[in-house]
XYZ file of C-alpha atoms in Angstrom:
394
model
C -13.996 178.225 16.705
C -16.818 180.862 15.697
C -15.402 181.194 12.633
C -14.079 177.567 11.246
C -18.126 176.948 12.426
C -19.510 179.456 10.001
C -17.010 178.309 7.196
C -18.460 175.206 7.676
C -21.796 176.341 7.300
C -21.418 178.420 4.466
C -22.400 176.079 2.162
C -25.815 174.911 3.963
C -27.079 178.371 4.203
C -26.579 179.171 0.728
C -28.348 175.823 -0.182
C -31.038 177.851 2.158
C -30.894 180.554 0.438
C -31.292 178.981 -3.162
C -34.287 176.458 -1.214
C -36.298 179.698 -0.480
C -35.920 181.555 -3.723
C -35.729 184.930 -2.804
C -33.833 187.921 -4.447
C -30.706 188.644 -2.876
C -30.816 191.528 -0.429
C -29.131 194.926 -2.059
C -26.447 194.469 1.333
C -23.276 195.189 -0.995
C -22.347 197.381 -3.926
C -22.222 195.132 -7.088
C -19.883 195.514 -9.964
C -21.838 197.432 -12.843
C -22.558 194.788 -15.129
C -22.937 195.447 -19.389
C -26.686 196.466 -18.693
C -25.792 199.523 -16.547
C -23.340 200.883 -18.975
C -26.089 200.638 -21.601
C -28.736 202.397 -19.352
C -26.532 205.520 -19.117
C -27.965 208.238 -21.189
C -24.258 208.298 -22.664
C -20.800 207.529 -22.581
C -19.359 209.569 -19.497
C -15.875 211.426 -20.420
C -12.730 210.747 -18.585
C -13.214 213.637 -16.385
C -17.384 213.098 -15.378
C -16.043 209.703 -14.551
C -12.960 210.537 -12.629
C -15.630 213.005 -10.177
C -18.287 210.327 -10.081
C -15.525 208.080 -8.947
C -14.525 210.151 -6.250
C -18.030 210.715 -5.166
C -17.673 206.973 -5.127
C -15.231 206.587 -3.515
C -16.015 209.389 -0.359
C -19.152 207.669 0.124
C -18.077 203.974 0.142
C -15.381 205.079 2.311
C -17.737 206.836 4.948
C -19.721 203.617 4.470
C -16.794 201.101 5.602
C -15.830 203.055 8.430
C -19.474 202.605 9.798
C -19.489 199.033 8.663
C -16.076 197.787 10.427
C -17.846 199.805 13.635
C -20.743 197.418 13.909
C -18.598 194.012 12.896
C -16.312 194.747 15.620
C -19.220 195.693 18.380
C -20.568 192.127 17.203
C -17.488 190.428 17.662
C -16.822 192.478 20.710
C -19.936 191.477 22.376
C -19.545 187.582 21.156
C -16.202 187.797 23.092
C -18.321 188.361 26.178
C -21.046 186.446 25.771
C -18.348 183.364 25.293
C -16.595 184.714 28.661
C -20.015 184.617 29.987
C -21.008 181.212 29.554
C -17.813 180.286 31.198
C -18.529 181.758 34.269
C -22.039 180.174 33.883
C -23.747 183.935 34.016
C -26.565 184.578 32.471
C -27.154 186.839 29.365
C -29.108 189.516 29.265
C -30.481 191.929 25.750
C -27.116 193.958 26.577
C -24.963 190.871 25.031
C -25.831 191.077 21.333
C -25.732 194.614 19.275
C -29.485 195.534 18.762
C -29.191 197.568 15.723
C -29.322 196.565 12.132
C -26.247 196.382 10.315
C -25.832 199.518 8.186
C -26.828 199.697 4.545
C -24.982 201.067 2.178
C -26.822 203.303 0.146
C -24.725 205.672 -1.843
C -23.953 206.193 -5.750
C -23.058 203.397 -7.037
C -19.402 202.583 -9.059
C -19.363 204.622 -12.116
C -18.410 202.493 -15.537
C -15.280 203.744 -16.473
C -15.025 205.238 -20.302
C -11.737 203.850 -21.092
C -10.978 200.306 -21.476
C -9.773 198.031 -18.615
C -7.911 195.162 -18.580
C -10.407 192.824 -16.897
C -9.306 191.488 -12.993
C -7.686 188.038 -13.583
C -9.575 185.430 -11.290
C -8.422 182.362 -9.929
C -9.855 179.147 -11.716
C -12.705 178.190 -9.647
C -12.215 175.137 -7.448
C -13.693 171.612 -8.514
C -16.264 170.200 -6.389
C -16.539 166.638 -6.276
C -19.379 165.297 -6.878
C -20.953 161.533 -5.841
C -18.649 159.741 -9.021
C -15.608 161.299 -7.522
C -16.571 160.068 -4.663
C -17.187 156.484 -5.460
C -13.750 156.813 -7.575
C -11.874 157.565 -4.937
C -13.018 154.725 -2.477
C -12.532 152.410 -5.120
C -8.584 153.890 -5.656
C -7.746 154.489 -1.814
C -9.835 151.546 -0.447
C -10.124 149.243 -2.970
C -14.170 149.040 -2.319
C -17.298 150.860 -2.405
C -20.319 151.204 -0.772
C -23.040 149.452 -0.356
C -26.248 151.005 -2.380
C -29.685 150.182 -1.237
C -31.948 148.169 -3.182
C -34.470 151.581 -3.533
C -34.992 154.690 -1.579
C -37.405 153.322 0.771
C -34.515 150.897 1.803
C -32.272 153.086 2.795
C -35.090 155.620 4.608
C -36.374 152.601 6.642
C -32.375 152.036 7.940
C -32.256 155.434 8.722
C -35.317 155.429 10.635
C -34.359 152.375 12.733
C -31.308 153.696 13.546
C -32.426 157.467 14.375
C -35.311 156.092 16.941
C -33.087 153.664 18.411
C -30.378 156.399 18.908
C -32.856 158.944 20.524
C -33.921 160.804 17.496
C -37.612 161.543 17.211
C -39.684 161.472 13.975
C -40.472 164.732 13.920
C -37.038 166.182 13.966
C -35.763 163.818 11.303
C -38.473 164.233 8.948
C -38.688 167.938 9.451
C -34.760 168.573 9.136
C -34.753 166.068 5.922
C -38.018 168.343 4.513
C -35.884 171.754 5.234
C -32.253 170.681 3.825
C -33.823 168.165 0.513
C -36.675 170.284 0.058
C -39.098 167.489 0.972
C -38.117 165.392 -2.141
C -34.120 164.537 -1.759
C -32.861 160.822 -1.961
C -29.909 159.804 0.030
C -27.556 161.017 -2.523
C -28.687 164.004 -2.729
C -25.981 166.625 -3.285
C -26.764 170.448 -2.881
C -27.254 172.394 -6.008
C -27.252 168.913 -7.816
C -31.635 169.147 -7.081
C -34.816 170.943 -7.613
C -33.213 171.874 -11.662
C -29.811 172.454 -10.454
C -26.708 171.534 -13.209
C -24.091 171.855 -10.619
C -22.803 170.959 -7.003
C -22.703 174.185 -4.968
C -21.086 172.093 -2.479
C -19.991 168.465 -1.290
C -23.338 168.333 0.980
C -25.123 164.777 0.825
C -27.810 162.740 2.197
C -30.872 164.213 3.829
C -28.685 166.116 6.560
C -26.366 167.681 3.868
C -23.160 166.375 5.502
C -20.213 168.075 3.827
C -17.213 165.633 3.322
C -15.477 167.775 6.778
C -18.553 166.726 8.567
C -18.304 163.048 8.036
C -14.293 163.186 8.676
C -14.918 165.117 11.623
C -17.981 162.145 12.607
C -15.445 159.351 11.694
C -12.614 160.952 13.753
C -15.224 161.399 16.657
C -17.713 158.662 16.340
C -15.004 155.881 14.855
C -14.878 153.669 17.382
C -18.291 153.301 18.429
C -19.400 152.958 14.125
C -16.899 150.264 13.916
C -17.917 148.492 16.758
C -21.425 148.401 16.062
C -20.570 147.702 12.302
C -18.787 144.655 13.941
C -21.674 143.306 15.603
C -24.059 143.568 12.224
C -21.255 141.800 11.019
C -21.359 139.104 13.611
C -25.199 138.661 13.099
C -24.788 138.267 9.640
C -23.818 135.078 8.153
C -22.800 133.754 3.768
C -22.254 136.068 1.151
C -23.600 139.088 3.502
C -20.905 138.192 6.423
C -18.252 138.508 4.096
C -19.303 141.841 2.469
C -19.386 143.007 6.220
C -16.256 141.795 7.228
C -14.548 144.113 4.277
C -16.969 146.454 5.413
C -15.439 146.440 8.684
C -12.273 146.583 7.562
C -12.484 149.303 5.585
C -13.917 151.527 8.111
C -11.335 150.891 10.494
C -9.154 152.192 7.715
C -11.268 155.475 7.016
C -11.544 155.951 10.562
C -7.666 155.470 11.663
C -7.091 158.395 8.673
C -9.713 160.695 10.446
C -8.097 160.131 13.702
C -4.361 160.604 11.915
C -4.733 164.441 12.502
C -5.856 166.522 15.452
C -10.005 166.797 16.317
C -9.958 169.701 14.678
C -11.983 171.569 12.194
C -9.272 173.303 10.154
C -7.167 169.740 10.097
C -10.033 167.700 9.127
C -11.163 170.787 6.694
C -7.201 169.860 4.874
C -8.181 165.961 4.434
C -11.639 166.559 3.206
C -10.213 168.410 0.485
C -7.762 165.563 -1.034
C -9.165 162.254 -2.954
C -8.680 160.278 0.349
C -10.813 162.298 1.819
C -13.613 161.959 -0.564
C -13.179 158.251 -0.191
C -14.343 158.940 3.401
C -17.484 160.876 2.340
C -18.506 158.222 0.031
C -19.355 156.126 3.415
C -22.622 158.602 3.372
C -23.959 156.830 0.429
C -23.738 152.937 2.334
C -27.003 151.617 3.103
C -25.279 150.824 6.778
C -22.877 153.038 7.556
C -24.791 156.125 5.615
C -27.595 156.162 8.154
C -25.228 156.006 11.211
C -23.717 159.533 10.023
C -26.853 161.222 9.014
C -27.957 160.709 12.679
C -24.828 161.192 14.855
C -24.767 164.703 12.784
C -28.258 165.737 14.239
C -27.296 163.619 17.530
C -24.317 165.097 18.052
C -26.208 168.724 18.795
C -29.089 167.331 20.711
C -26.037 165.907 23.175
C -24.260 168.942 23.264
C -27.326 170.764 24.255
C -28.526 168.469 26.891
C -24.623 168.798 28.492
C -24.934 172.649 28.277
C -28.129 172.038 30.968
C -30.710 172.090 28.111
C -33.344 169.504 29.284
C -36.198 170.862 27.200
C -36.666 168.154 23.554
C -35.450 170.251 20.609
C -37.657 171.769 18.162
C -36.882 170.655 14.465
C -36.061 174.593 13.986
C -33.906 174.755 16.877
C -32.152 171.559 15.694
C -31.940 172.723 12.449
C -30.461 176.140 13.629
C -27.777 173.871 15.570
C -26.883 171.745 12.456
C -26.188 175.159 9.986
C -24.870 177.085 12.309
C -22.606 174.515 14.800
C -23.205 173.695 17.951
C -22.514 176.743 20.505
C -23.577 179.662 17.735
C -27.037 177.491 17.437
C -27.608 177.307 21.053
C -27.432 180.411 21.821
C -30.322 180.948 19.870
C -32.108 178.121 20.847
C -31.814 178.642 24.968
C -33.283 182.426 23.869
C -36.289 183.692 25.721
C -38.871 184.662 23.084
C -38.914 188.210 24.027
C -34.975 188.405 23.278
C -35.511 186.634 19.999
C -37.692 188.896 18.572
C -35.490 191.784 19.603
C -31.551 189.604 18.851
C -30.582 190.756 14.735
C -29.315 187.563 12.819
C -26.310 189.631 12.791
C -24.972 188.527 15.717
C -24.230 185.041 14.438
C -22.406 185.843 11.259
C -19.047 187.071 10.548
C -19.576 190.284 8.368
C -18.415 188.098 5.157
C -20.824 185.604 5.724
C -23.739 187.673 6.590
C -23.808 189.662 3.782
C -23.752 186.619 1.093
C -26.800 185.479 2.944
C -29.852 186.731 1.783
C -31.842 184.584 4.174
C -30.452 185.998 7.539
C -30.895 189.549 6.197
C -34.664 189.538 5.067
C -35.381 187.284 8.168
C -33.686 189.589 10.474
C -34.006 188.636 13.585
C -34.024 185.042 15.751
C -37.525 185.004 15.937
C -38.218 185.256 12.414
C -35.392 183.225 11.145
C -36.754 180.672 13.131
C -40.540 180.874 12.177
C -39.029 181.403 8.288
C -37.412 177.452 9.221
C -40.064 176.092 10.386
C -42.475 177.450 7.815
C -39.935 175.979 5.481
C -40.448 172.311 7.331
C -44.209 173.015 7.498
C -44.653 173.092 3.197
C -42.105 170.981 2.606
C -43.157 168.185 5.239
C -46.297 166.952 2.325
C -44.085 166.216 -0.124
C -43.613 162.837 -1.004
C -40.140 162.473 0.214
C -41.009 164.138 3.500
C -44.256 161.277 3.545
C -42.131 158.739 2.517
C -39.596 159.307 5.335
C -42.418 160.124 7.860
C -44.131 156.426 6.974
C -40.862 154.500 7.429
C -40.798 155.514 11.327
């Protein structure tokens, strides 16, 4: 479960990582690229290169073996911090490594002399992006969603419908500043803002939901979206009943596909990534059904905190910490005394893979500062006029 959780994340916290502009962290040997070869002071012969290499080699070796130590003590001690939480014990600074994970800091890959055929790569994968979307709902559903009439529309739904289902201002506005940047509009995709040419992702809307998230909402939240869907219907009357009706209709569709596989990450992961799937994400972009599944992704955590015994009203950081991370990873950190969390490494959260692509959780190193780095984040971002915008329509 750790794992399909940070998979799932992935995406977000690069988004994070691209929102905060900084320069990747030197955690892993990169390939030499053209510009080292032409800094050498010249062209190494076959045999310099073949002892560099081995130098290499030796001390990227020595480096892996002290790597795959500290991975498996932090999967070792997430094993019994999970077996601890069963049992309802408390945890203590001995349940998370305390150390840093090792650098490596040896010669780097010599360029070899001789040519190489270059490593074939697998064509990259397509991401779709909001037209794909809308294609697909119009092919697999024979409809598409409802677009509001300007961005204040659709912020003023959302803020009805987040107070209403126990969301407070704060924590929307400050988790829409940190994911959009303070500026996103509901159709926001990540990379696809701020400059950006192309989708880094299929994260949308001012929570970033990727299309597994709203599967995995319509799967788990069907039911209760189609009946109150139903009832907007039944309020409604003319032109605007019938549009609801299909609206209805449709859902009850979307949601019957969700539900067609087992409540599970990995299945709903499979659907997300065929056309039908994208048909479901498209239901982000509706001006009614949109604003239900940007708040049942933030709801969803404050719920499974309050079950865990958590009484105490989220922070937008904690929240926020919940929403990248998943549920039990992010409350972990968020039930954390403030004397562990400036002592608990970031490392503990992250499989080794994802850790080391994330140049956020390595400069901000620990809980405490990942956390103050977040809400630092909310605190600039909270003036712009998106952020105002959204604040105003509470």
């Amino acid at each position: 479960m750790f794992l399909e959780k940070m998979i799932r994340c992935r995406a977000a916290w690069l988004t994070l990582a691209l929102t905060f502009a900084v320069s990747p962290a030197r955690a892993i040997d990169r390939a030499p690229s053209p510009a080292d070869a032409m800094a050498q002071a010249s062209p190494l012969t076959v045999g310099e290169y073949r002892r560099l290499l081995a130098e290499y080699q030796q001390a990227r070796a020595a480096f892996e073996e002290q790597a795959s130590a500290y991975w498996n003590a932090i999967a070792e001690k997430r094993r019994g911090r999970n077996a601890k939480r069963r049992e309802h014990i408390p945890l203590t600074l001995d349940d998370y490594v305390l150390t840093q994970p090792p650098i490596y800091t040896g010669p780097k890959r010599p360029v070899n002399p001789e040519p190489e055929e270059p490593e074939a790569r697998p064509p990259r994968k397509a991401i779709p992006v909001v037209g794909d979307l809308l294609q697909a709902a119009n092919e697999h559903y024979q409809w598409s969603p409802q677009k509001p009439a300007s961005e204040l529309e659709f912020k003023r739904a959302y803020a009805r419908y987040a107070l209403a289902a126990g969301l407070t201002r704060e924590q929307a506005v400050r988790v829409y500043s940190f994911e959009t940047g303070g500026t996103g509009n509901y159709d926001v995709q990540a990379g696809i803002e701020h400059g950006g040419r192309r989708a880094i992702s299929t994260a949308i809307g001012y929570n970033q939901l990727l299309t597994t998230n709203s599967i995995e909402l319509l799967a788990e939240k069907g039911p209760e979206l189609v009946r109150e869907l139903s009832q907007q219907a039944a309020a409604s009357s003319g032109p605007r009943r019938e549009a609801m009706d299909r609206k209805v209709a449709v859902l009850k569709k979307m949601v019957a596909y969700a539900r067609s596989v087992p409540d599970d990450w990995s299945a709903h992961q499979k659907l997300a990534d065929t056309p039908q799937g994208w048909a479901l994400h498209a239901m982000v972009l509706d001006i009614d059904v949109g604003p239900m599944l940007q708040t049942h992704k933030l709801l969803t955590s404050v719920i499974f905190a309050r079950a865990k015994g958590y009484t105490r009203p989220l922070t937008a950081a904690e929240l926020e910490m919940m929403n990248l991370t998943g549920d039990g990873t992010g409350l972990d950190m968020v039930t954390m005394p403030q004397a562990m969390r400036e002592q608990v490494p970031t490392s503990n959260f992250f499989q080794r893979s994802g850790y080391e692509r994330n140049p956020v959780a390595i400069r901000h190193n620990t809980v405490a500062k990942l956390l103050a780095i977040t809400d630092s984040r909310m605190d600039a971002n909270s003036g712009l006029p998106g952020a105002r915008e959204l604040a105003a329509a509470f």
